[in-house]
């Protein structure tokens, strides 16, 4: 594929993972009792809370650290995280929304061609790792962008990266391979 | 020289600090008299200030080889001997194990992981020397779980920064086929099922190469493909007596495990062979099916390069022609009519000529996945105001809380009744 070819790639962001802190101790038992749509995992010491809009799942620890997953954009992740912090405020905790950070972005893309994985691995030796006995895809790591790509023989590519723009850059550079 | 000191013996001021082993002493350099000496033992109050250093933090751990590491190194050597590997492999695997053991993450890992690490080091050594050894074999020998093995293997490759080449398919075919117990007659293997090793090996290699060219190997576990290819090769060498034997029975006779996906690979390989047969003039008239095509595998393999190249070229050309026709029809009915009318076959409108199914990668033959409509452009910025009414839906009302507590108490009571102490 040439760099000048004008085939547009549809990149779909399927998951954004973010973290934030509430700077206060959270009583998990109280959240489990008074919150709706919660699952209390006593053995591991966390509460799972699901929001409907935006559709995200939050993992809440008693230390005040919260991880939100399931959002389809960074803005949506922030909105969902703020909504969650607001719900905890309503429950009576002295929540301060701080240290918000997007930790991971997962995107999916389909190439319009098939890929012969053994040849691909041979030509991209240090970055690509292919173990057909373990996983049907090649794991390609771009160190500069800190991205991991899973390339399947059907042409489907899954990217996990730190932020959205780098996701698109890494997919663009993978198309050139 | 410390100031203000005189030797009590000779009165000299030439006093030097010289320690006798670990005891510091002040000695007169003229007559050798020991003026003062340090304390050898520590007092009780001094010892109160001492901190205990755990063994794992002391330097002693790095100097000595721990018992666990010694056991691991012995296991590496035993595994190499069981697999009958050359002695150079043993030394390399031992070196990798020692290198891995220097990392704190491995040193502090559980025994299960250290056991699996033995297999990882041997596997990496074999791969680097192109010795065909599968992960399944290593896991079976170590009684290890493949999930644990895969995690440890990926960790070790990353930690040691190793470049591990891929498994060589041809070598794996030779080793795997040699393990089939079909080359000598025995009470369990009748004479009609016994086969010559060289013939079977060469035919299996050709079938595996064909599978590789036709996209049946890429992205898949190699062993089921090789099992299916070996079965077809064995059947095709004497189809008269062997067509009635199933894949499962064949594996039982050969004393080999039947991998689960092998039957799907067999069907895929047979479909590829059928599509190749449709392009051979003397086989077109025979109207072959998946059973009868086995008899002609020899012919098909002889001409496989040409057939596959031709089939792929025809397949992509037909697909492109089909797409162009569809596009033409969509553009306008008149244009479509013209195109259909100009075709030399004079078929009624809307019908394409019957053509042999194109030989294409399996993913292209399957119906395309439902393409999700692109998500509507979201106007969420992340900093909007959140109204109270939106939050209320995530909180229980006081009545709901009371009902929930009642339900929990009732469940607890029911549990204690059913499980009396």
Coordinates of C-alpha atoms in Angstrom, one line a residue:
Chain A
X1 CA 0.0 0.0 0.0
X2 CA 1.4 3.4 -1.0
X3 CA 1.5 6.3 1.4
X4 CA -0.3 8.3 -1.3
X5 CA -3.2 5.9 -1.8
X6 CA -6.5 7.4 -0.9
X7 CA -8.2 4.4 0.6
X8 CA -9.8 5.6 3.8
X9 CA -9.6 3.3 6.8
X10 CA -12.6 3.1 9.2
X11 CA -11.1 3.2 12.6
X12 CA -13.6 2.4 15.4
X13 CA -12.7 3.2 19.0
X14 CA -14.3 0.4 21.0
X15 CA -13.0 1.1 24.6
X16 CA -11.4 3.9 26.6
X17 CA -10.0 3.1 30.1
X18 CA -9.5 6.0 32.5
X19 CA -8.6 6.4 36.2
X20 CA -9.2 9.2 38.7
X21 CA -9.0 9.7 42.4
X22 CA -11.5 10.9 44.9
X23 CA -9.0 12.0 47.6
X24 CA -11.2 10.5 50.3
X25 CA -11.8 7.1 51.8
X26 CA -14.9 5.3 50.4
X27 CA -17.0 3.0 52.5
X28 CA -17.7 0.1 50.0
X29 CA -20.4 -1.3 52.1
X30 CA -22.4 1.9 52.1
X31 CA -22.0 2.2 48.3
X32 CA -23.2 -1.4 47.9
X33 CA -26.2 -0.7 50.1
X34 CA -27.3 2.7 48.9
X35 CA -26.1 2.6 45.3
X36 CA -28.2 1.1 42.4
X37 CA -26.5 -1.1 39.7
X38 CA -23.7 -2.1 41.9
X39 CA -21.9 -5.4 42.5
X40 CA -19.9 -5.7 45.8
X41 CA -16.9 -8.1 45.5
X42 CA -16.0 -8.5 49.2
X43 CA -13.2 -11.0 48.6
X44 CA -11.2 -8.7 46.5
X45 CA -12.3 -5.5 48.2
X46 CA -13.9 -3.6 45.3
X47 CA -17.3 -2.4 44.1
X48 CA -18.4 -2.5 40.4
X49 CA -20.8 0.2 39.5
X50 CA -22.4 0.4 36.0
X51 CA -23.7 3.6 34.5
X52 CA -26.3 3.6 31.7
X53 CA -25.5 6.8 30.0
X54 CA -22.6 6.8 29.1
X55 CA -22.4 3.0 29.1
X56 CA -19.4 2.5 31.4
X57 CA -18.4 0.2 34.2
X58 CA -16.5 1.7 37.2
X59 CA -14.3 -0.3 39.6
X60 CA -14.2 1.5 43.0
X61 CA -11.6 0.8 45.7
X62 CA -11.9 1.9 49.2
X63 CA -8.7 4.0 48.9
X64 CA -10.6 6.3 46.5
X65 CA -9.0 5.1 43.3
X66 CA -11.6 4.5 40.5
X67 CA -11.1 2.9 37.1
X68 CA -13.7 3.5 34.4
X69 CA -14.0 1.2 31.3
X70 CA -16.4 0.9 28.4
X71 CA -16.5 4.5 27.1
X72 CA -16.2 5.0 23.3
X73 CA -14.3 8.3 23.4
X74 CA -12.1 10.2 25.8
X75 CA -14.7 13.0 26.3
X76 CA -17.3 10.4 27.1
X77 CA -15.0 8.7 29.6
X78 CA -14.4 12.0 31.4
X79 CA -18.2 12.7 31.4
X80 CA -18.9 9.3 32.8
X81 CA -16.2 9.6 35.5
X82 CA -17.6 13.0 36.6
X83 CA -21.0 11.5 36.7
X84 CA -19.8 8.7 38.9
X85 CA -18.0 11.2 41.2
X86 CA -21.2 13.2 41.5
X87 CA -23.1 10.0 42.5
X88 CA -20.6 9.3 45.2
X89 CA -20.9 12.9 46.4
X90 CA -24.7 12.4 46.6
X91 CA -24.1 9.3 48.7
X92 CA -22.4 11.5 51.3
X93 CA -18.7 11.2 50.6
X94 CA -16.4 14.3 50.4
X95 CA -15.4 13.5 46.8
X96 CA -12.9 15.7 44.9
X97 CA -12.5 14.8 41.3
X98 CA -8.7 14.8 40.7
X99 CA -5.9 13.0 38.8
X100 CA -8.1 12.1 35.9
X101 CA -6.0 10.3 33.3
X102 CA -6.9 8.2 30.2
X103 CA -4.9 5.0 30.6
X104 CA -5.7 3.0 27.5
X105 CA -7.6 3.4 24.2
X106 CA -8.6 0.3 22.2
X107 CA -9.5 0.7 18.5
X108 CA -10.4 -1.7 15.7
X109 CA -9.8 -1.4 12.0
X110 CA -10.3 -3.7 9.0
X111 CA -7.8 -3.8 6.2
X112 CA -9.2 -4.5 2.7
X113 CA -6.7 -7.3 2.2
X114 CA -5.5 -10.6 3.8
X115 CA -2.1 -10.8 5.4
X116 CA 0.2 -13.8 5.3
X117 CA 1.4 -13.8 8.9
X118 CA 4.6 -15.9 8.7
X119 CA 6.0 -13.7 5.9
X120 CA 4.9 -10.6 7.8
X121 CA 6.7 -11.7 10.9
X122 CA 9.9 -12.6 9.0
X123 CA 10.0 -9.1 7.4
X124 CA 9.3 -7.3 10.7
X125 CA 11.5 -9.4 12.9
X126 CA 12.2 -7.4 16.1
X127 CA 8.8 -5.7 16.5
X128 CA 6.5 -8.6 15.4
X129 CA 6.0 -11.7 17.4
X130 CA 3.9 -14.6 16.1
X131 CA 3.1 -17.8 18.0
X132 CA 0.4 -19.7 16.1
X133 CA 0.2 -22.3 18.9
X134 CA -0.8 -19.6 21.4
X135 CA -2.7 -16.9 19.5
X136 CA -3.9 -16.6 15.9
X137 CA -2.6 -13.0 15.5
X138 CA 0.8 -11.3 15.2
X139 CA 1.6 -9.0 18.1
X140 CA 3.4 -5.9 16.7
X141 CA 4.8 -3.4 19.2
X142 CA 5.6 0.2 18.2
X143 CA 7.9 1.4 21.0
X144 CA 8.0 5.1 20.0
X145 CA 4.2 5.3 20.3
X146 CA 3.9 2.7 23.1
X147 CA 1.3 0.9 21.0
X148 CA 0.5 -2.8 20.7
X149 CA -1.2 -4.0 17.5
X150 CA -2.8 -7.4 17.0
X151 CA -2.8 -8.2 13.3
X152 CA -5.0 -11.1 12.1
X153 CA -4.8 -12.9 8.8
X154 CA -8.2 -11.6 7.8
X155 CA -6.9 -8.1 7.8
X156 CA -8.5 -7.1 11.0
X157 CA -6.2 -5.0 13.3
X158 CA -6.7 -4.2 17.0
X159 CA -4.7 -1.4 18.6
X160 CA -4.2 -0.6 22.3
X161 CA -2.6 2.8 22.9
X162 CA -2.4 5.6 25.4
X163 CA -4.4 8.2 23.5
X164 CA -6.6 8.5 20.5
X165 CA -4.3 10.4 18.1
X166 CA -1.5 8.0 18.6
X167 CA -3.9 5.2 17.9
X168 CA -4.7 6.6 14.5
X169 CA -1.0 7.2 13.8
X170 CA -0.1 3.7 14.7
X171 CA -2.8 2.3 12.5
X172 CA -1.6 4.5 9.7
X173 CA 2.0 3.3 10.1
X174 CA 0.8 -0.3 10.2
X175 CA -0.9 0.1 6.9
X176 CA 2.4 1.0 5.3
X177 CA 4.1 -2.2 6.5
Chain B
X1 CA 49.5 11.0 63.2
X2 CA 47.2 11.8 66.1
X3 CA 48.2 14.8 68.1
X4 CA 49.1 14.8 71.8
X5 CA 50.2 11.1 72.1
X6 CA 53.4 9.8 73.6
X7 CA 54.5 6.2 73.7
X8 CA 54.7 5.0 77.3
X9 CA 57.8 2.9 76.6
X10 CA 60.1 5.1 74.5
X11 CA 58.3 8.5 74.7
X12 CA 58.2 8.9 71.0
X13 CA 55.4 10.9 69.3
X14 CA 55.4 8.8 66.1
X15 CA 52.1 7.0 66.8
X16 CA 50.3 5.4 63.8
X17 CA 46.8 3.8 63.5
X18 CA 47.2 0.3 62.4
X19 CA 44.5 -2.3 62.6
X20 CA 45.3 -5.9 63.5
X21 CA 42.7 -7.7 61.5
X22 CA 39.5 -6.0 62.4
X23 CA 40.7 -4.5 65.7
X24 CA 41.9 -0.9 65.4
X25 CA 45.1 -0.2 67.3
X26 CA 47.3 2.8 68.0
X27 CA 51.0 1.6 67.7
X28 CA 54.3 3.4 68.3
X29 CA 56.2 3.2 65.0
X30 CA 59.6 3.3 66.8
X31 CA 59.3 0.6 69.4
X32 CA 56.1 -1.2 68.3
X33 CA 54.3 -0.7 71.6
X34 CA 50.5 -0.9 71.4
X35 CA 49.3 2.3 73.0
X36 CA 45.5 1.7 72.7
X37 CA 43.4 -0.8 71.0
X38 CA 39.8 -0.8 69.8
X39 CA 37.0 -3.0 71.1
X40 CA 36.5 -6.4 69.4
X41 CA 33.1 -7.1 70.8
X42 CA 29.9 -5.0 70.6
X43 CA 28.1 -3.8 73.7
X44 CA 24.4 -4.5 74.4
X45 CA 23.4 -0.9 73.6
X46 CA 25.3 -1.0 70.2
X47 CA 23.6 -4.2 69.3
X48 CA 20.2 -2.6 69.9
X49 CA 20.9 -0.2 67.0
X50 CA 21.7 -3.0 64.5
X51 CA 19.2 -3.9 61.7
X52 CA 18.6 -7.4 60.5
X53 CA 19.2 -7.9 56.8
X54 CA 17.1 -10.6 55.2
X55 CA 18.8 -13.2 53.1
X56 CA 17.1 -12.1 49.9
X57 CA 18.5 -8.6 50.4
X58 CA 22.0 -9.7 51.3
X59 CA 24.7 -10.2 48.8
X60 CA 25.1 -13.8 49.8
X61 CA 22.1 -14.7 47.7
X62 CA 23.8 -13.6 44.4
X63 CA 27.0 -15.5 45.2
X64 CA 25.4 -18.9 46.0
X65 CA 23.2 -21.0 43.8
X66 CA 20.0 -21.6 45.8
X67 CA 18.5 -25.1 46.1
X68 CA 15.5 -24.1 44.0
X69 CA 17.8 -23.0 41.2
X70 CA 19.9 -26.2 41.5
X71 CA 16.7 -28.2 41.2
X72 CA 15.7 -26.2 38.2
X73 CA 19.0 -26.7 36.4
X74 CA 18.8 -30.4 37.1
X75 CA 15.3 -30.4 35.6
X76 CA 16.6 -28.6 32.5
X77 CA 19.3 -31.2 31.9
X78 CA 16.8 -34.1 32.5
X79 CA 14.3 -32.6 30.0
X80 CA 17.0 -32.3 27.4
X81 CA 18.0 -35.9 27.9
X82 CA 14.4 -37.1 27.7
X83 CA 14.0 -35.3 24.4
X84 CA 17.4 -36.7 23.2
X85 CA 18.7 -33.2 22.4
X86 CA 22.4 -32.7 21.6
X87 CA 24.7 -31.6 24.5
X88 CA 25.1 -28.1 23.1
X89 CA 21.4 -27.5 23.5
X90 CA 21.7 -28.5 27.1
X91 CA 24.4 -26.0 27.8
X92 CA 22.4 -23.2 26.1
X93 CA 19.2 -24.0 27.9
X94 CA 21.1 -24.1 31.3
X95 CA 22.6 -20.7 30.5
X96 CA 19.1 -19.2 29.7
X97 CA 17.8 -20.6 33.0
X98 CA 20.6 -19.0 34.9
X99 CA 20.1 -15.7 33.1
X100 CA 16.4 -15.8 33.8
X101 CA 17.0 -16.6 37.5
X102 CA 19.0 -13.4 38.0
X103 CA 15.8 -11.4 37.6
X104 CA 14.0 -10.8 40.8
X105 CA 10.5 -11.4 39.3
X106 CA 11.6 -15.0 38.5
X107 CA 13.5 -15.6 41.7
X108 CA 10.4 -14.7 43.8
X109 CA 8.0 -16.6 41.5
X110 CA 6.0 -19.7 42.6
X111 CA 7.4 -23.2 42.1
X112 CA 4.8 -23.9 39.4
X113 CA 6.2 -21.0 37.4
X114 CA 9.8 -22.1 37.9
X115 CA 8.9 -25.6 36.7
X116 CA 7.3 -24.1 33.6
X117 CA 10.4 -21.9 33.1
X118 CA 12.4 -25.1 32.6
X119 CA 10.3 -26.0 29.6
X120 CA 10.5 -22.4 28.3
X121 CA 14.3 -22.4 28.2
X122 CA 14.4 -25.8 26.4
X123 CA 11.8 -24.6 23.9
X124 CA 13.6 -21.4 23.1
X125 CA 16.9 -23.3 22.7
X126 CA 15.2 -25.8 20.3
X127 CA 13.6 -23.0 18.3
X128 CA 16.9 -21.1 17.9
X129 CA 18.5 -24.3 16.5
X130 CA 15.4 -25.0 14.3
X131 CA 14.7 -28.2 16.2
X132 CA 10.9 -28.9 15.9
X133 CA 9.5 -29.0 19.3
X134 CA 5.9 -27.9 20.0
X135 CA 4.6 -26.2 23.2
X136 CA 2.1 -29.0 23.5
X137 CA 4.8 -31.6 23.8
X138 CA 6.7 -29.6 26.5
X139 CA 3.5 -29.0 28.5
X140 CA 2.6 -32.7 28.3
X141 CA 6.1 -33.7 29.6
X142 CA 6.0 -31.2 32.4
X143 CA 2.3 -31.7 33.2
X144 CA 1.9 -28.0 32.9
X145 CA -1.1 -25.8 31.9
X146 CA -0.7 -24.2 28.5
X147 CA -2.0 -20.8 29.9
X148 CA 0.7 -20.7 32.6
X149 CA 3.3 -21.8 30.0
X150 CA 2.3 -19.1 27.5
X151 CA 2.4 -16.4 30.1
X152 CA 5.9 -17.5 31.3
X153 CA 7.2 -17.9 27.8
X154 CA 6.2 -14.4 26.7
X155 CA 7.6 -13.0 29.9
X156 CA 10.9 -14.7 29.5
X157 CA 11.3 -13.7 25.8
X158 CA 10.7 -10.1 26.8
X159 CA 12.9 -10.2 29.9
X160 CA 15.9 -11.7 28.2
X161 CA 15.3 -9.7 24.9
X162 CA 15.5 -12.9 22.8
X163 CA 14.8 -13.2 19.1
X164 CA 13.0 -16.6 18.8
X165 CA 12.4 -17.8 15.2
X166 CA 9.1 -19.3 14.2
X167 CA 8.5 -23.0 14.2
X168 CA 9.7 -24.5 10.9
X169 CA 6.7 -26.3 9.3
X170 CA 8.7 -28.8 7.2
X171 CA 10.8 -30.0 10.1
X172 CA 7.7 -30.3 12.3
X173 CA 6.0 -32.4 9.6
X174 CA 8.9 -34.8 9.4
X175 CA 9.1 -35.2 13.2
X176 CA 5.4 -35.6 13.7
X177 CA 4.9 -38.0 10.8
X178 CA 7.7 -40.2 12.1
X179 CA 5.8 -40.6 15.3
X180 CA 2.9 -42.4 13.5
X181 CA 3.0 -46.1 14.1
X182 CA 2.0 -47.2 10.6
X183 CA 5.3 -48.2 9.1
X184 CA 5.4 -51.7 10.4
X185 CA 2.7 -54.4 10.7
X186 CA 1.6 -55.3 14.2
X187 CA -1.4 -57.0 15.8
X188 CA -3.2 -53.6 16.0
X189 CA -2.2 -52.5 12.5
X190 CA -3.3 -54.8 9.6
X191 CA -1.1 -55.2 6.6
X192 CA -3.3 -53.2 4.3
X193 CA -2.9 -50.1 6.5
X194 CA 0.9 -50.3 6.7
X195 CA 2.7 -47.6 4.5
X196 CA 6.1 -46.7 3.4
X197 CA 7.5 -43.9 5.5
X198 CA 9.3 -42.0 2.7
X199 CA 6.3 -42.0 0.4
X200 CA 3.9 -40.9 3.1
X201 CA 6.3 -38.2 4.3
X202 CA 6.8 -36.6 0.8
X203 CA 3.1 -36.6 0.0
X204 CA 2.3 -35.1 3.4
X205 CA 4.9 -32.4 2.9
X206 CA 3.3 -31.5 -0.5
X207 CA -0.2 -31.4 1.0
X208 CA 1.0 -29.1 3.9
X209 CA 2.7 -26.8 1.3
X210 CA -0.6 -26.7 -0.6
X211 CA -2.5 -25.9 2.6
X212 CA 0.0 -23.1 3.3
X213 CA -0.4 -21.6 -0.2
X214 CA -4.2 -21.7 0.1
X215 CA -4.4 -19.8 3.4
X216 CA -5.3 -22.8 5.6
X217 CA -2.2 -22.6 7.8
X218 CA -1.8 -18.9 8.5
X219 CA -3.2 -17.9 11.9
X220 CA -3.9 -21.5 12.9
X221 CA -2.3 -24.1 15.1
X222 CA 0.0 -26.2 12.8
X223 CA -0.6 -29.7 14.2
X224 CA -4.3 -30.2 13.2
X225 CA -3.4 -29.2 9.6
X226 CA -0.5 -31.7 9.6
X227 CA -2.7 -34.5 11.0
X228 CA -5.3 -33.9 8.3
X229 CA -2.6 -33.8 5.6
X230 CA -1.0 -37.0 6.9
X231 CA -4.4 -38.7 6.9
X232 CA -5.1 -37.7 3.3
X233 CA -1.7 -38.7 2.2
X234 CA -2.1 -42.1 3.7
X235 CA -5.6 -42.6 2.2
X236 CA -4.5 -41.5 -1.2
X237 CA -1.6 -44.0 -1.4
X238 CA -4.0 -47.0 -1.3
X239 CA -7.5 -45.5 -1.6
X240 CA -9.1 -48.9 -2.3
X241 CA -8.6 -50.3 1.1
X242 CA -8.4 -47.0 3.1
X243 CA -11.3 -44.9 2.1
X244 CA -13.6 -46.6 4.7
X245 CA -11.2 -45.6 7.5
X246 CA -12.2 -42.4 9.4
X247 CA -9.8 -39.8 10.7
X248 CA -10.5 -40.8 14.3
X249 CA -9.8 -44.5 13.6
X250 CA -6.7 -43.5 11.7
X251 CA -5.3 -41.6 14.7
X252 CA -6.1 -44.5 17.0
X253 CA -4.3 -47.0 14.7
X254 CA -1.3 -44.7 14.5
X255 CA -1.3 -44.3 18.3
X256 CA -1.5 -40.5 18.0
X257 CA -3.9 -38.0 19.7
X258 CA -6.5 -36.5 17.4
X259 CA -6.4 -32.7 17.8
X260 CA -9.9 -31.2 17.9
X261 CA -9.7 -28.9 14.8
X262 CA -8.3 -31.6 12.6
X263 CA -11.7 -32.6 11.1
X264 CA -12.4 -29.0 10.1
X265 CA -9.0 -28.7 8.5
X266 CA -9.6 -32.0 6.7
X267 CA -12.9 -30.6 5.2
X268 CA -11.2 -27.4 4.2
X269 CA -8.3 -29.3 2.5
X270 CA -10.8 -31.5 0.6
X271 CA -12.7 -28.4 -0.6
X272 CA -9.5 -26.9 -1.9
X273 CA -8.6 -30.2 -3.7
X274 CA -12.1 -30.4 -5.2
X275 CA -11.8 -26.8 -6.5
X276 CA -8.4 -27.7 -8.0
X277 CA -9.9 -30.8 -9.6
X278 CA -12.6 -28.7 -11.4
X279 CA -9.8 -27.1 -13.4
X280 CA -8.2 -30.3 -14.6
X281 CA -9.8 -31.4 -17.9
X282 CA -9.8 -35.1 -17.3
X283 CA -11.2 -34.7 -13.8
X284 CA -13.9 -32.2 -14.7
X285 CA -16.0 -35.0 -16.4
X286 CA -15.8 -37.3 -13.4
X287 CA -18.0 -35.1 -11.2
X288 CA -15.9 -35.8 -8.1
X289 CA -17.0 -35.4 -4.5
X290 CA -15.0 -35.3 -1.2
X291 CA -14.6 -39.0 -1.1
X292 CA -13.7 -39.7 -4.7
X293 CA -11.2 -36.8 -5.0
X294 CA -8.9 -38.7 -2.6
X295 CA -8.1 -41.1 -5.4
X296 CA -6.7 -38.3 -7.6
X297 CA -4.6 -36.5 -5.0
X298 CA -1.4 -37.7 -6.7
X299 CA -2.5 -36.0 -10.0
X300 CA -3.5 -32.8 -8.3
X301 CA -0.3 -32.5 -6.3
X302 CA 1.7 -33.0 -9.5
X303 CA 0.1 -30.0 -11.1
X304 CA -0.6 -28.0 -7.9
X305 CA 1.6 -24.9 -8.6
X306 CA -0.1 -24.2 -11.9
X307 CA -3.6 -25.0 -10.6
X308 CA -3.4 -22.9 -7.5
X309 CA -1.9 -19.9 -9.4
X310 CA -4.6 -20.2 -12.1
X311 CA -7.4 -20.7 -9.6
X312 CA -6.4 -17.6 -7.5
X313 CA -6.0 -15.5 -10.7
X314 CA -9.4 -16.7 -12.0
X315 CA -11.0 -16.3 -8.6
X316 CA -10.0 -12.6 -8.2
X317 CA -10.8 -11.8 -11.8
X318 CA -14.3 -13.3 -11.4
X319 CA -14.9 -11.4 -8.2
X320 CA -13.8 -8.1 -9.8
X321 CA -16.0 -8.8 -12.8
X322 CA -18.9 -9.5 -10.6
X323 CA -18.4 -6.3 -8.6
X324 CA -18.1 -4.2 -11.8
X325 CA -21.4 -5.8 -13.1
X326 CA -23.1 -5.0 -9.8
X327 CA -21.8 -1.4 -9.9
X328 CA -22.9 -1.1 -13.5
X329 CA -26.4 -2.3 -12.6
X330 CA -26.6 0.1 -9.7
X331 CA -25.6 3.1 -11.9
X332 CA -28.6 2.7 -14.2
X333 CA -30.8 0.0 -15.6
X334 CA -30.0 1.0 -19.2
X335 CA -26.4 0.6 -18.7
X336 CA -26.9 -2.7 -16.9
X337 CA -29.0 -4.0 -19.8
X338 CA -26.3 -3.0 -22.2
X339 CA -23.7 -4.9 -20.3
X340 CA -25.8 -8.0 -20.0
X341 CA -26.8 -7.9 -23.6
X342 CA -23.2 -7.5 -24.8
X343 CA -22.2 -10.7 -22.9
X344 CA -21.6 -13.5 -25.4
X345 CA -23.6 -16.1 -23.4
X346 CA -27.1 -14.6 -24.1
X347 CA -28.5 -15.5 -20.8
X348 CA -31.7 -13.9 -19.4
X349 CA -31.2 -10.7 -17.5
X350 CA -30.1 -11.0 -14.0
X351 CA -28.3 -14.3 -14.4
X352 CA -24.5 -14.9 -14.4
X353 CA -23.0 -17.9 -16.0
X354 CA -22.3 -20.8 -13.7
X355 CA -18.6 -20.8 -12.9
X356 CA -16.6 -23.1 -10.7
X357 CA -16.4 -21.7 -7.2
X358 CA -13.3 -19.5 -7.0
X359 CA -10.3 -20.6 -5.0
X360 CA -10.0 -17.9 -2.4
X361 CA -8.8 -17.5 1.2
X362 CA -11.5 -18.9 3.6
X363 CA -12.1 -15.4 5.1
X364 CA -13.1 -14.1 1.6
X365 CA -15.5 -16.9 1.0
X366 CA -17.4 -16.4 4.3
X367 CA -20.2 -13.8 4.1
X368 CA -18.8 -10.3 5.0
X369 CA -19.4 -9.3 8.6
X370 CA -22.2 -7.0 9.3
X371 CA -20.6 -3.6 9.1
X372 CA -21.7 -1.5 12.1
X373 CA -23.0 1.9 11.1
X374 CA -20.5 4.5 12.1
X375 CA -21.4 6.0 15.5
X376 CA -23.1 9.3 15.3
X377 CA -20.8 12.2 15.9
X378 CA -20.8 12.8 19.6
X379 CA -21.1 16.3 21.0
X380 CA -20.0 15.3 24.5
X381 CA -17.1 17.5 25.7
X382 CA -16.7 15.9 29.1
X383 CA -17.2 19.1 31.0
X384 CA -20.9 19.5 30.9
X385 CA -23.0 20.2 33.9
X386 CA -24.7 17.1 35.5
X387 CA -28.1 17.7 36.8
X388 CA -29.4 16.1 40.1
X389 CA -32.2 14.2 38.4
X390 CA -29.6 12.3 36.3
X391 CA -27.8 11.1 39.4
X392 CA -31.0 10.1 41.3
X393 CA -31.3 7.0 39.0
X394 CA -28.1 5.6 40.4
X395 CA -29.1 5.9 44.1
X396 CA -31.6 3.7 45.9
X397 CA -34.5 5.3 47.7
X398 CA -34.7 4.9 51.6
X399 CA -37.5 2.4 51.1
X400 CA -35.4 0.3 48.7
X401 CA -32.5 0.3 51.1
X402 CA -34.8 -1.0 53.9
X403 CA -36.2 -3.7 51.6
X404 CA -32.7 -4.7 50.5
X405 CA -31.5 -5.0 54.1
X406 CA -34.6 -7.1 55.0
X407 CA -33.9 -9.4 52.1
X408 CA -30.2 -9.8 53.1
X409 CA -31.2 -10.6 56.7
X410 CA -33.7 -13.2 55.5
X411 CA -31.1 -14.8 53.2
X412 CA -28.6 -14.9 56.1
X413 CA -31.2 -16.6 58.3
X414 CA -32.1 -19.1 55.7
X415 CA -28.4 -20.0 55.2
X416 CA -27.8 -20.5 58.9
X417 CA -30.9 -22.7 59.1
X418 CA -29.8 -24.9 56.2
X419 CA -26.2 -25.2 57.5
X420 CA -26.5 -25.7 61.2
X421 CA -23.2 -25.4 63.1

